[in-house]
Coordinates of C-alpha atoms in Angstrom, one line a residue:
M1 CA -0.1 -0.5 -0.1
T2 CA 2.8 2.0 1.3
Q3 CA 4.3 1.4 -1.9
S4 CA 1.2 2.2 -4.8
A5 CA 1.0 5.7 -2.2
I6 CA 4.8 6.5 -3.6
H7 CA 4.2 5.6 -6.8
R8 CA 0.6 7.8 -7.5
R9 CA 2.4 10.7 -5.9
E10 CA 5.3 10.9 -8.5
L11 CA 3.1 10.4 -11.3
G12 CA 0.5 12.8 -9.8
Q13 CA -2.3 10.4 -8.8
V14 CA -2.4 12.6 -5.2
R15 CA -6.4 11.8 -4.5
E16 CA -5.2 8.6 -4.5
A17 CA -2.1 7.8 -3.6
V18 CA -3.6 10.2 0.2
Q19 CA -6.2 7.7 0.1
D20 CA -3.3 4.5 -0.5
C21 CA -2.4 5.7 3.0
R22 CA -5.5 6.5 5.0
E23 CA -6.3 2.8 4.4
A24 CA -3.3 1.7 5.3
I25 CA -3.6 3.2 8.2
S26 CA -6.5 2.0 9.3
L27 CA -4.8 -1.4 8.9
V28 CA -1.9 -1.0 10.9
P29 CA -2.2 2.2 13.0
D30 CA 0.6 2.1 15.1
A31 CA 2.6 2.4 12.7
A32 CA 4.5 5.9 12.9
H33 CA 5.6 6.5 9.8
L34 CA 1.9 5.9 8.0
Y35 CA 0.9 9.4 9.0
T36 CA 4.3 11.0 8.0
N37 CA 3.6 9.9 4.3
C38 CA -0.1 11.2 4.3
L39 CA 0.8 14.5 5.5
L40 CA 3.5 14.4 2.8
F41 CA 1.2 13.5 0.1
M42 CA -1.9 15.4 1.4
L43 CA 0.6 18.6 0.6
A44 CA -0.3 18.3 -2.7
D45 CA -3.3 17.3 -2.4
P46 CA -5.9 19.5 -3.8
S47 CA -8.5 18.0 -2.2
C48 CA -6.2 18.4 0.7
T49 CA -7.4 22.3 2.7
A50 CA -5.5 23.1 5.9
N51 CA -8.4 21.8 8.5
D52 CA -7.5 18.4 6.4
L53 CA -3.8 18.3 7.6
A54 CA -4.5 19.2 11.0
E55 CA -6.8 17.2 11.6
M56 CA -5.0 14.0 10.5
A57 CA -1.4 15.2 12.2
S58 CA -3.6 15.9 15.9
S59 CA -5.1 11.8 14.1
F60 CA -1.8 11.3 14.9
S61 CA -0.9 12.7 18.3
E62 CA -3.5 11.5 19.9
R63 CA -2.4 7.5 18.9
F64 CA 1.4 8.1 20.0
E65 CA 1.5 10.6 22.5
K66 CA -1.9 11.1 24.6
P67 CA -0.6 8.2 26.5
L68 CA 3.2 9.3 27.4
Q69 CA 2.0 13.8 28.7
P70 CA 1.3 12.2 32.3
H71 CA 5.1 10.6 32.1
W72 CA 6.5 13.9 30.9
P73 CA 9.3 15.4 33.0
S74 CA 8.3 18.8 35.6
F75 CA 11.8 20.4 35.1
A76 CA 11.9 22.0 38.3
A77 CA 15.3 21.1 39.0
K78 CA 16.1 24.0 36.0
D79 CA 18.2 26.7 36.6
R80 CA 15.3 29.0 35.7
S81 CA 17.8 32.3 35.2
P82 CA 15.9 33.8 32.8
W83 CA 19.3 35.7 30.8
R84 CA 21.6 33.4 31.4
R85 CA 23.7 31.2 28.6
L86 CA 20.7 28.6 26.7
R87 CA 21.0 25.8 25.7
I88 CA 19.7 25.1 21.9
G89 CA 19.2 21.8 20.6
V90 CA 18.7 21.5 17.7
V91 CA 17.6 18.2 16.1
S92 CA 17.6 17.2 12.4
P93 CA 18.3 13.6 9.9
D94 CA 18.9 16.5 7.5
F95 CA 22.3 17.8 9.1
R96 CA 23.5 16.7 4.9
N97 CA 23.1 17.2 1.6
H98 CA 19.8 18.2 2.4
A99 CA 16.8 20.4 1.3
V100 CA 16.6 21.9 5.4
M101 CA 20.2 22.5 5.1
Y102 CA 19.6 25.3 2.8
F103 CA 18.0 26.8 5.5
T104 CA 19.9 25.7 8.5
E105 CA 23.2 26.0 8.7
G106 CA 24.0 30.5 7.9
L107 CA 21.7 29.9 11.8
L108 CA 24.1 27.3 13.5
A109 CA 27.4 28.6 12.4
Q110 CA 26.2 32.5 13.6
L111 CA 23.4 32.6 16.1
D112 CA 24.9 34.7 19.0
R113 CA 27.5 31.8 21.3
Q114 CA 26.8 34.6 24.1
Q115 CA 23.5 33.8 24.5
F116 CA 23.4 30.1 23.4
E117 CA 25.1 26.9 22.9
V118 CA 23.8 25.2 20.2
I119 CA 24.0 20.7 20.3
A120 CA 23.2 18.9 17.2
F121 CA 21.2 15.4 17.7
Y122 CA 21.5 13.9 14.7
N123 CA 19.0 11.4 13.5
H124 CA 20.5 9.5 10.6
P125 CA 22.7 6.8 9.6
V126 CA 24.9 9.0 7.1
D127 CA 27.7 11.1 7.1
D128 CA 28.6 13.9 4.1
L129 CA 31.4 16.5 3.7
V130 CA 28.0 19.7 4.9
T131 CA 27.6 16.8 8.3
T132 CA 31.7 17.5 8.7
R133 CA 30.3 21.5 8.3
V134 CA 27.7 21.1 10.5
Q135 CA 30.3 19.8 13.1
C136 CA 31.7 22.3 12.7
H137 CA 29.6 25.2 13.8
V138 CA 28.2 24.1 17.0
D139 CA 29.0 23.4 20.2
E140 CA 28.3 20.1 20.6
F141 CA 27.3 17.3 18.1
I142 CA 25.1 13.9 19.3
R143 CA 24.6 10.9 17.5
I144 CA 20.8 9.7 17.9
H145 CA 19.8 7.5 15.0
G146 CA 19.1 3.3 15.3
M147 CA 18.2 4.4 19.2
S148 CA 15.0 3.9 20.7
A149 CA 12.2 6.7 21.4
E150 CA 12.4 6.0 24.9
K151 CA 16.2 6.7 25.0
Q152 CA 16.2 9.6 22.4
A153 CA 14.2 11.8 24.5
Q154 CA 16.9 10.6 27.6
T155 CA 19.8 11.6 26.4
I156 CA 18.6 14.8 25.0
M157 CA 17.1 15.2 28.7
D158 CA 21.3 14.1 30.2
A159 CA 21.8 17.0 27.7
D160 CA 20.4 19.8 29.4
I161 CA 18.8 20.8 26.9
D162 CA 16.8 24.7 27.7
I163 CA 14.8 24.5 23.7
A164 CA 14.8 21.4 21.6
I165 CA 14.1 23.1 18.3
D166 CA 12.5 20.5 16.2
L167 CA 13.9 21.2 11.7
A168 CA 12.2 17.5 10.9
G169 CA 8.7 18.0 10.7
H170 CA 6.3 14.8 9.2
T171 CA 8.8 14.5 7.6
G172 CA 12.1 11.2 7.1
G173 CA 13.8 9.9 9.6
N174 CA 12.2 12.4 12.2
A175 CA 12.4 12.4 15.8
L176 CA 8.6 13.2 16.8
L177 CA 7.9 10.1 19.0
A178 CA 11.3 10.9 21.4
L179 CA 10.3 14.9 21.3
M180 CA 6.6 13.5 22.7
R181 CA 7.8 13.4 25.4
K182 CA 9.0 16.8 26.4
P183 CA 12.6 16.1 26.6
A184 CA 13.1 19.9 27.2
P185 CA 11.0 22.5 28.9
V186 CA 10.7 24.1 26.2
Q187 CA 10.4 22.9 22.4
V188 CA 9.6 24.7 19.1
S189 CA 9.1 23.6 15.1
T190 CA 10.1 24.9 12.3
I191 CA 11.1 25.1 8.5
G192 CA 11.1 20.9 7.8
F193 CA 7.5 20.1 6.9
P194 CA 4.7 23.5 5.9
G195 CA 2.5 23.1 8.6
T196 CA 1.1 21.2 12.7
T197 CA 3.2 18.2 14.0
G198 CA -0.2 17.8 15.8
M199 CA 1.5 17.9 19.5
K200 CA 0.8 19.3 22.6
S201 CA 4.1 18.7 23.6
M202 CA 5.9 21.0 20.9
D203 CA 5.2 25.0 22.3
W204 CA 5.8 26.9 19.5
W205 CA 6.1 27.0 15.7
I206 CA 7.8 30.0 13.6
S207 CA 6.0 32.1 11.5
D208 CA 5.6 35.2 9.6
A209 CA 3.2 37.1 9.2
I210 CA 2.7 36.4 4.7
L211 CA 3.1 32.6 5.8
D212 CA 0.5 32.1 8.3
P213 CA -2.2 35.5 8.7
H214 CA -3.2 36.7 11.2
D215 CA -6.6 33.3 11.5
A216 CA -4.1 30.3 11.5
Q217 CA -3.3 29.8 14.7
Q218 CA -6.3 27.1 13.7
W219 CA -4.5 25.2 11.8
Y220 CA -1.6 24.9 14.4
S221 CA -1.3 22.6 18.1
E222 CA 1.1 24.6 18.8
R223 CA 1.6 28.7 19.2
L224 CA 2.8 30.4 16.0
Y225 CA 6.0 33.2 16.8
R226 CA 6.1 35.2 14.0
L227 CA 9.1 36.4 12.7
P228 CA 8.4 40.4 12.2
I229 CA 11.0 39.3 8.9
R230 CA 10.1 35.9 6.8
A231 CA 10.3 32.5 8.6
A232 CA 13.7 30.8 7.3
C233 CA 16.8 32.2 5.5
Y234 CA 17.7 30.6 2.3
R235 CA 21.9 29.4 1.4
P236 CA 22.6 28.9 -2.4
M237 CA 25.5 25.7 -2.8
I238 CA 25.0 24.0 0.1
R239 CA 27.0 21.0 -1.1
N240 CA 29.6 22.9 -2.9
P241 CA 30.0 26.3 -1.8
L242 CA 32.6 27.7 -3.1
W243 CA 30.1 26.8 -6.7
R244 CA 28.4 29.8 -5.7
Y245 CA 32.0 32.1 -6.2
Q246 CA 32.0 30.1 -10.4
P247 CA 31.4 31.9 -13.0
A248 CA 29.2 29.3 -14.8
Y249 CA 26.5 30.0 -11.8
Q250 CA 26.3 33.8 -12.2
V251 CA 23.1 35.5 -14.0
R252 CA 22.6 35.5 -16.7
P253 CA 20.5 37.4 -20.0
T254 CA 17.2 35.9 -20.2
P255 CA 17.3 33.0 -23.2
A256 CA 14.2 34.7 -25.0
L257 CA 16.9 37.4 -26.5
E258 CA 19.1 34.7 -27.8
N259 CA 15.7 32.3 -28.4
G260 CA 12.9 35.0 -30.1
Y261 CA 10.4 32.6 -27.6
I262 CA 9.8 32.4 -23.4
T263 CA 10.6 29.8 -22.0
F264 CA 8.1 29.3 -18.7
G265 CA 9.5 26.2 -16.5
S266 CA 9.7 24.5 -13.3
C267 CA 11.7 22.1 -11.2
N268 CA 9.5 20.4 -9.2
N269 CA 9.5 17.8 -8.2
L270 CA 6.2 16.3 -10.2
G271 CA 4.0 14.7 -7.8
K272 CA 3.3 18.8 -6.7
L273 CA 2.1 19.1 -10.5
T274 CA -0.9 18.1 -10.8
D275 CA -3.8 18.0 -13.6
D276 CA -5.3 21.5 -12.2
V277 CA -1.1 23.3 -12.1
L278 CA -0.5 21.8 -15.9
R279 CA -4.1 23.0 -18.0
L280 CA -3.3 26.6 -15.4
W281 CA 0.5 26.1 -17.2
G282 CA -1.5 25.1 -20.6
S283 CA -4.0 27.8 -21.1
L284 CA -0.9 30.1 -20.5
L285 CA 0.9 29.0 -23.6
Q286 CA -2.8 29.5 -25.4
I287 CA -2.0 32.9 -24.6
V288 CA 1.4 34.1 -25.2
P289 CA 2.4 33.5 -28.8
G290 CA 5.3 31.1 -28.8
S291 CA 5.9 30.1 -26.0
R292 CA 7.4 27.1 -25.1
L293 CA 7.1 24.7 -21.1
L294 CA 10.6 23.1 -19.7
I295 CA 9.8 20.9 -16.6
E296 CA 12.1 19.0 -14.8
G297 CA 11.7 15.7 -12.8
K298 CA 13.3 12.6 -12.2
N299 CA 13.3 9.9 -14.2
L300 CA 12.4 11.6 -16.9
E301 CA 15.2 9.7 -19.2
K302 CA 13.1 6.6 -18.7
E303 CA 11.2 6.5 -22.9
D304 CA 8.1 4.8 -21.1
I305 CA 7.4 7.6 -18.7
R306 CA 8.8 9.4 -20.9
T307 CA 6.6 9.4 -22.7
A308 CA 3.3 9.2 -21.0
Y309 CA 3.8 12.4 -19.4
T310 CA 4.5 13.6 -22.8
Q311 CA 0.2 12.3 -23.1
R312 CA -0.4 13.4 -20.5
C313 CA 0.3 16.5 -19.9
A314 CA -1.1 17.6 -24.3
L315 CA -4.4 16.0 -22.4
L316 CA -4.9 18.6 -20.9
G317 CA -3.4 21.6 -23.0
I318 CA 0.5 21.2 -23.4
P319 CA 1.4 20.1 -26.7
A320 CA 4.0 18.2 -28.1
D321 CA 5.5 20.2 -29.9
R322 CA 6.1 23.3 -27.1
L323 CA 7.1 20.7 -24.1
D324 CA 10.6 20.4 -22.8
L325 CA 10.9 17.5 -20.3
V326 CA 14.6 17.8 -18.6
N327 CA 15.4 14.7 -16.3
M328 CA 16.1 15.9 -13.1
N329 CA 20.0 15.5 -12.4
T330 CA 21.8 16.8 -9.5
A331 CA 25.2 17.6 -11.9
N332 CA 22.1 20.2 -13.1
Q333 CA 21.1 22.2 -10.4
Y334 CA 20.9 26.2 -10.7
L335 CA 22.6 25.0 -14.6
T336 CA 18.8 24.7 -16.3
Y337 CA 18.2 27.7 -14.7
H338 CA 19.8 29.7 -17.6
R339 CA 17.2 27.8 -19.8
I340 CA 14.1 30.3 -18.0
D341 CA 13.0 33.3 -18.9
I342 CA 10.0 32.3 -15.9
A343 CA 9.1 30.0 -13.8
L344 CA 6.1 28.9 -12.6
D345 CA 4.7 27.5 -9.1
P346 CA 2.8 24.9 -8.8
F347 CA -0.1 24.9 -6.1
P348 CA -1.9 24.7 -3.7
L349 CA 2.0 22.8 -2.4
T350 CA 4.8 26.0 -4.0
G351 CA 8.6 25.5 -4.6
G352 CA 10.2 25.4 -1.7
T353 CA 13.6 25.5 -2.1
S354 CA 14.0 26.0 -5.9
S355 CA 12.0 28.7 -5.3
N356 CA 14.8 30.6 -3.5
D357 CA 17.2 28.6 -6.3
L358 CA 15.8 29.9 -9.1
L359 CA 14.8 34.0 -7.8
W360 CA 18.6 33.8 -6.1
M361 CA 19.4 32.7 -9.8
G362 CA 17.8 35.6 -11.9
V363 CA 14.7 33.9 -12.9
P364 CA 11.3 35.5 -12.1
L365 CA 8.6 33.4 -10.5
V366 CA 4.9 33.5 -10.3
T367 CA 2.4 31.8 -7.4
L368 CA -0.5 31.9 -6.2
K369 CA -1.1 31.9 -3.1
G370 CA -2.8 29.8 -1.2
D371 CA -5.2 28.7 1.8
G372 CA -2.2 27.4 4.0
L373 CA 1.3 27.6 5.2
R374 CA 1.9 25.1 1.8
G375 CA 0.4 27.0 -0.6
R376 CA 2.1 29.9 0.5
M377 CA 6.8 29.3 0.5
S378 CA 7.0 31.2 -2.1
S379 CA 4.1 33.8 -1.5
S380 CA 6.5 34.7 1.5
I381 CA 9.6 35.1 -0.6
L382 CA 8.2 37.6 -2.4
A383 CA 6.4 39.7 -0.6
Y384 CA 9.8 40.0 1.8
M385 CA 12.1 40.9 -1.4
G386 CA 8.9 43.2 -1.7
R387 CA 7.0 41.3 -5.2
H388 CA 3.8 41.1 -4.3
E389 CA 2.5 41.9 -7.3
W390 CA 4.2 38.0 -8.8
I391 CA 1.3 36.3 -6.7
A392 CA -1.7 35.5 -8.5
R393 CA -4.6 35.9 -5.5
N394 CA -6.3 33.2 -8.3
Q395 CA -6.2 31.9 -11.8
E396 CA -6.8 34.7 -14.0
E397 CA -3.9 36.8 -12.4
Y398 CA -2.0 34.2 -12.2
L399 CA -2.0 34.4 -16.0
H400 CA -2.3 38.2 -16.7
I401 CA 1.1 38.5 -14.3
A402 CA 3.3 35.8 -16.4
S403 CA 2.1 37.0 -19.4
T404 CA 2.8 40.7 -19.0
L405 CA 6.6 39.7 -17.6
A406 CA 5.9 37.1 -20.9
A407 CA 5.1 40.5 -22.7
D408 CA 8.6 42.9 -23.0
I409 CA 12.3 40.9 -23.0
T410 CA 14.4 42.9 -22.5
A411 CA 12.4 44.8 -19.3
L412 CA 12.5 41.0 -18.5
N413 CA 16.2 40.5 -18.9
D414 CA 16.8 44.3 -17.3
L415 CA 14.9 42.4 -14.1
R416 CA 16.7 39.7 -14.6
Q417 CA 20.2 41.4 -14.2
N418 CA 19.2 42.9 -10.6
L419 CA 17.1 40.2 -9.3
R420 CA 20.0 38.3 -7.1
L421 CA 21.6 41.3 -5.5
E422 CA 17.7 41.9 -4.7
T423 CA 17.4 38.5 -2.6
E424 CA 20.5 38.3 -1.3
A425 CA 20.1 42.5 0.1
S426 CA 16.3 40.8 1.5
S427 CA 15.4 38.7 4.4
V428 CA 15.2 36.2 2.1
M429 CA 18.8 35.5 2.2
R430 CA 20.2 37.6 5.0
E431 CA 22.1 35.3 7.5
D432 CA 22.8 37.8 10.1
L433 CA 19.0 39.5 10.7
Y434 CA 18.1 35.9 11.0
A435 CA 20.3 34.5 13.1
Y436 CA 19.6 37.9 15.2
E437 CA 15.4 37.8 14.9
I438 CA 16.2 33.5 16.3
G439 CA 18.0 34.5 19.0
K440 CA 15.5 37.1 20.3
A441 CA 12.7 34.7 19.7
L442 CA 14.1 31.9 21.3
R443 CA 14.8 34.4 24.1
T444 CA 11.0 35.0 24.6
M445 CA 10.3 32.0 24.1
W446 CA 12.5 30.7 27.7
L447 CA 10.9 34.1 28.8
H448 CA 7.3 33.0 28.8
W449 CA 7.9 29.3 29.7
L450 CA 9.7 30.4 32.4
E451 CA 6.0 32.8 33.2
Q452 CA 3.8 30.5 32.8
S453 CA 5.5 28.1 35.1
D454 CA 6.1 30.7 37.8
H455 CA 2.1 32.4 37.4
P456 CA -0.4 29.3 36.7
E457 CA -2.7 31.6 37.2
W458 CA -2.1 34.2 34.4
T459 CA -3.7 34.1 31.4
P460 CA -1.6 34.1 27.9
A461 CA -2.5 37.7 27.9
Q462 CA -0.9 38.6 31.3
V463 CA 1.4 36.4 30.5
D464 CA 2.3 38.2 27.0
E465 CA 2.6 41.3 28.5
R466 CA 5.3 40.4 31.7
V467 CA 7.1 38.7 29.0
L468 CA 6.9 41.8 26.3
Y469 CA 7.8 43.9 29.7
L470 CA 11.3 42.0 29.8
M471 CA 12.8 42.1 26.4
N472 CA 11.9 46.1 26.0
N473 CA 14.2 46.5 29.6
M474 CA 16.7 42.8 29.2
P475 CA 19.9 44.0 31.0
A476 CA 22.5 45.4 28.5
A477 CA 24.6 43.4 26.8
P478 CA 27.9 42.2 27.6
D479 CA 31.0 43.8 25.2
T480 CA 30.2 41.8 21.6
Q481 CA 31.9 38.6 21.2
E482 CA 34.4 38.2 18.5
F483 CA 32.3 36.2 14.9
L484 CA 33.7 33.1 15.6
I485 CA 34.4 30.2 12.4
G486 CA 34.0 26.6 12.8
V487 CA 37.7 25.1 11.4
A488 CA 37.4 22.2 12.6
P489 CA 35.4 20.0 15.1
G490 CA 35.2 21.6 17.9
S491 CA 37.0 24.2 17.1
R492 CA 35.8 27.3 16.7
I493 CA 37.9 30.4 16.9
P494 CA 37.9 33.9 16.8
L495 CA 37.6 35.6 12.8
S496 CA 41.0 38.1 13.6
Q497 CA 43.4 34.1 14.5
T498 CA 41.1 33.2 10.9
Y499 CA 42.0 35.7 9.5
Q500 CA 45.8 34.7 10.5
K501 CA 46.6 31.9 9.7
L502 CA 45.2 32.9 5.4
Q503 CA 47.9 34.7 5.5
N504 CA 50.8 32.6 6.8
F505 CA 49.4 30.1 4.4
L506 CA 49.1 32.3 2.0
D507 CA 52.6 34.1 2.6
L508 CA 54.8 30.1 2.8
A509 CA 52.3 29.5 -0.6
K510 CA 54.0 32.2 -2.2
N511 CA 57.5 31.5 -1.1
G512 CA 56.8 27.4 -3.0
P513 CA 57.3 27.2 -6.9
P514 CA 55.4 29.6 -9.0
P515 CA 52.2 28.1 -10.3
L516 CA 52.6 28.4 -13.6
A517 CA 55.9 27.4 -13.5
T518 CA 55.2 24.0 -12.0
Q519 CA 51.7 23.3 -14.3
Q520 CA 49.9 24.6 -17.4
A521 CA 47.5 27.6 -16.4
G522 CA 44.6 27.2 -15.7
S523 CA 44.8 23.7 -14.2
D524 CA 42.0 22.5 -11.8
V525 CA 45.2 21.4 -9.8
L526 CA 46.6 23.8 -7.1
S527 CA 51.0 24.1 -7.0
N528 CA 51.1 22.7 -3.7
K529 CA 50.1 22.3 0.2
F530 CA 49.8 26.0 1.2
W531 CA 47.2 26.8 -1.0
I532 CA 45.1 24.0 -0.6
K533 CA 44.5 24.8 3.7
A534 CA 44.7 28.6 2.2
T535 CA 41.8 27.1 -0.5
E536 CA 39.4 25.5 2.6
L537 CA 39.8 27.8 5.1
A538 CA 38.6 30.4 2.7
E539 CA 35.7 28.0 2.8
S540 CA 36.1 27.4 6.6
I541 CA 34.9 31.9 6.5
L542 CA 33.0 31.6 3.8
C543 CA 30.4 28.4 5.1
A544 CA 30.5 30.7 8.7
K545 CA 30.1 34.5 7.0
P546 CA 29.5 33.9 3.7
H547 CA 30.9 37.4 1.7
D548 CA 33.1 37.9 3.8
P549 CA 35.3 40.0 1.5
V550 CA 38.9 38.6 3.3
A551 CA 38.2 34.8 2.8
L552 CA 36.6 36.2 -1.2
T553 CA 40.0 38.3 -2.0
V554 CA 42.7 35.4 -0.9
L555 CA 40.6 33.4 -2.8
A556 CA 40.9 35.6 -6.1
E557 CA 45.0 35.8 -5.8
I558 CA 45.0 32.1 -5.7
E559 CA 42.4 31.3 -8.6
N560 CA 45.0 34.2 -9.9
A561 CA 47.6 32.9 -9.7
H562 CA 47.0 29.4 -11.2
G563 CA 45.6 30.9 -14.4
H564 CA 42.1 31.1 -13.4
L565 CA 41.5 34.4 -14.0
D566 CA 38.1 34.2 -14.8
F567 CA 37.8 32.9 -11.1
G568 CA 38.8 35.0 -9.2
R569 CA 37.2 37.8 -11.3
V570 CA 34.4 36.9 -10.0
Y571 CA 36.0 36.4 -6.4
L572 CA 36.8 40.0 -6.8
Q573 CA 34.2 41.1 -7.7
E574 CA 31.9 39.6 -4.6
A575 CA 34.8 41.1 -2.4
L576 CA 34.1 44.7 -3.6
Q577 CA 30.1 44.6 -3.7
A578 CA 30.6 43.0 0.4
L579 CA 32.5 45.9 1.7
N580 CA 29.7 48.6 0.3
Q581 CA 26.5 47.3 0.6
E582 CA 27.2 46.4 4.4
K583 CA 23.0 47.6 5.4
A584 CA 22.8 48.4 9.7
L585 CA 19.7 45.7 10.5
E586 CA 17.5 47.8 11.6
P587 CA 16.2 49.7 8.3
A588 CA 16.4 46.0 7.7
V589 CA 13.4 45.1 9.3
E590 CA 12.0 47.3 8.8
Q591 CA 12.4 46.5 4.7
A592 CA 10.7 43.7 5.5
Q593 CA 7.9 44.0 7.8
K594 CA 6.4 47.9 5.4
Y595 CA 7.2 44.6 2.6
A596 CA 4.8 42.5 4.7
Q597 CA 2.3 45.3 5.3
A598 CA 2.2 46.1 0.6
A599 CA 1.8 42.7 0.4
S600 CA -1.4 41.4 3.1
A601 CA -2.8 45.8 2.1
Y602 CA -2.8 43.8 -1.6
W603 CA -4.3 40.8 -0.3
G604 CA -6.9 42.3 1.1
E605 CA -5.2 40.4 4.2
T606 CA -5.1 41.5 8.3
F607 CA -0.7 41.8 8.9
C608 CA -0.8 40.6 12.2
S609 CA -2.9 39.5 15.7
S610 CA -1.2 39.7 18.7
G611 CA -4.3 39.2 21.2
T612 CA -4.1 35.8 23.4
K613 CA -3.5 33.5 20.5
N614 CA -1.4 34.8 17.9
F615 CA 1.6 35.8 19.4
H616 CA 3.6 38.3 17.3
P617 CA 6.5 39.8 18.6
S618 CA 7.1 41.9 15.7
T619 CA 7.9 45.6 18.2
F620 CA 11.0 43.5 19.5
H621 CA 13.4 45.4 17.7
Q622 CA 15.5 46.5 20.6
G623 CA 19.5 46.5 20.1
N624 CA 21.5 42.8 22.0

């Protein structure tokens, strides 16, 4: 039954896949992974509402969590100091080459270590290069894969965690069965799954005003904490961090300039492309003469699957002679976007990582605003970039936005050339801003737990008022600690010391044989071990602090010395841009809120609600 559901979902038969999952649950109601599969497939099913998702999550909690609630620990012995350094446990199966890391690595590296210790709990059996970087970013790395749920929960408790952050939700490899045992006094979910866990042991869900508008609390067991900026912060190229600076991945002219026609495109999971989605895209091709549709997806290199998909598209109004099917290949990630003029977002489950990828590559995106988080991921990205005009309120508006963008190729190209800078300058990619706001959120949640447990007779509104007062009168922070760079697992050193090591390696490399005297110009092989050490250390800096101008300048020197002049030029341009575009935190927060308010006004929605049910701490903007 499970395999049937997976197969049907890949074919776009999501309703049938969900039904398979529901039948499997009725047969084996004590198999937790069946609920996870069902919730994942329900996300893409147009017939499933936000309320349906919440009910299925609640069924999961009722089955597995309810018997455990009487045994939750009291945490009576916990140090209750409000402003002490907190131990943050980040629980995930995805500290590896996984989409979650596009939104997590910067936070792990940059969360304020004067306020927080970061302990990673890894629930997956295999390591890779990303795992190694995570071990460098965090203060402690603990493996919990292969343990029973009871043992996992005990391991988290033994680590004396104050706040546990779940990054998986209802996705594969999650540790929800452990977290429902309440191993930390405060528990938070975010990023991994676009919706509620359904668990009463999960206290908070980190969101924003676009992802979850004022009436969204009804679909969550957790209390919503809406950041004043976008609720997730994107970083490209997690597999190969330095590739983001390579010439091949720089923004290129829109392909219509050379092709003479518009190419619409999607690089989302094929399971998201329902008949309703493809039918709408077929209508768009009829509106825009000569246009084509590019769809990238898994297994499209197989002749039988390719033929069947082409036939399906033809039945839905997408002629075979205007359809380009591209097999998904990780080696081509980002490069396929060079072939697309305008990206089309699916619905009701919109793009997530892919939406961030394509905007960073300069490709404008048209999305349809949904009624819940699953249908608002792209809307949140665009809104916090100030691009609410690309967010459609209905299918007719979707067609209008896409066809209008397609009508002026010169304007489309001008837009493309500036879109990466626009994306990076917004809160969509401002990791420093995101770490700052998450730090305030964690402190707020800690104060909430203290006040609620000290004053159980208080109403939620009274607790909110007290916490707001405390946050607005928090003690002055100590002198700012120098930024730390993880140079090896368990070894984090100040940035100034890292710069010195980098300079030492560079000096030693220069004192060796001249690179071009010992190898052919432009070779990919660095000429001695000190060039290699300098490159690796510069990469470590950039993995913790993207666009660091010193690291970029060193890499430019290394590439130029080895005959890679194009690479060196890009590194130097990035270094100069980083020096010229530093922005203050406060205006960036204000800009993010202004953009969100503009989008909310455009949609006719309430921007936020700061009542007892929907805590919205967007007024917390005091410095640390």
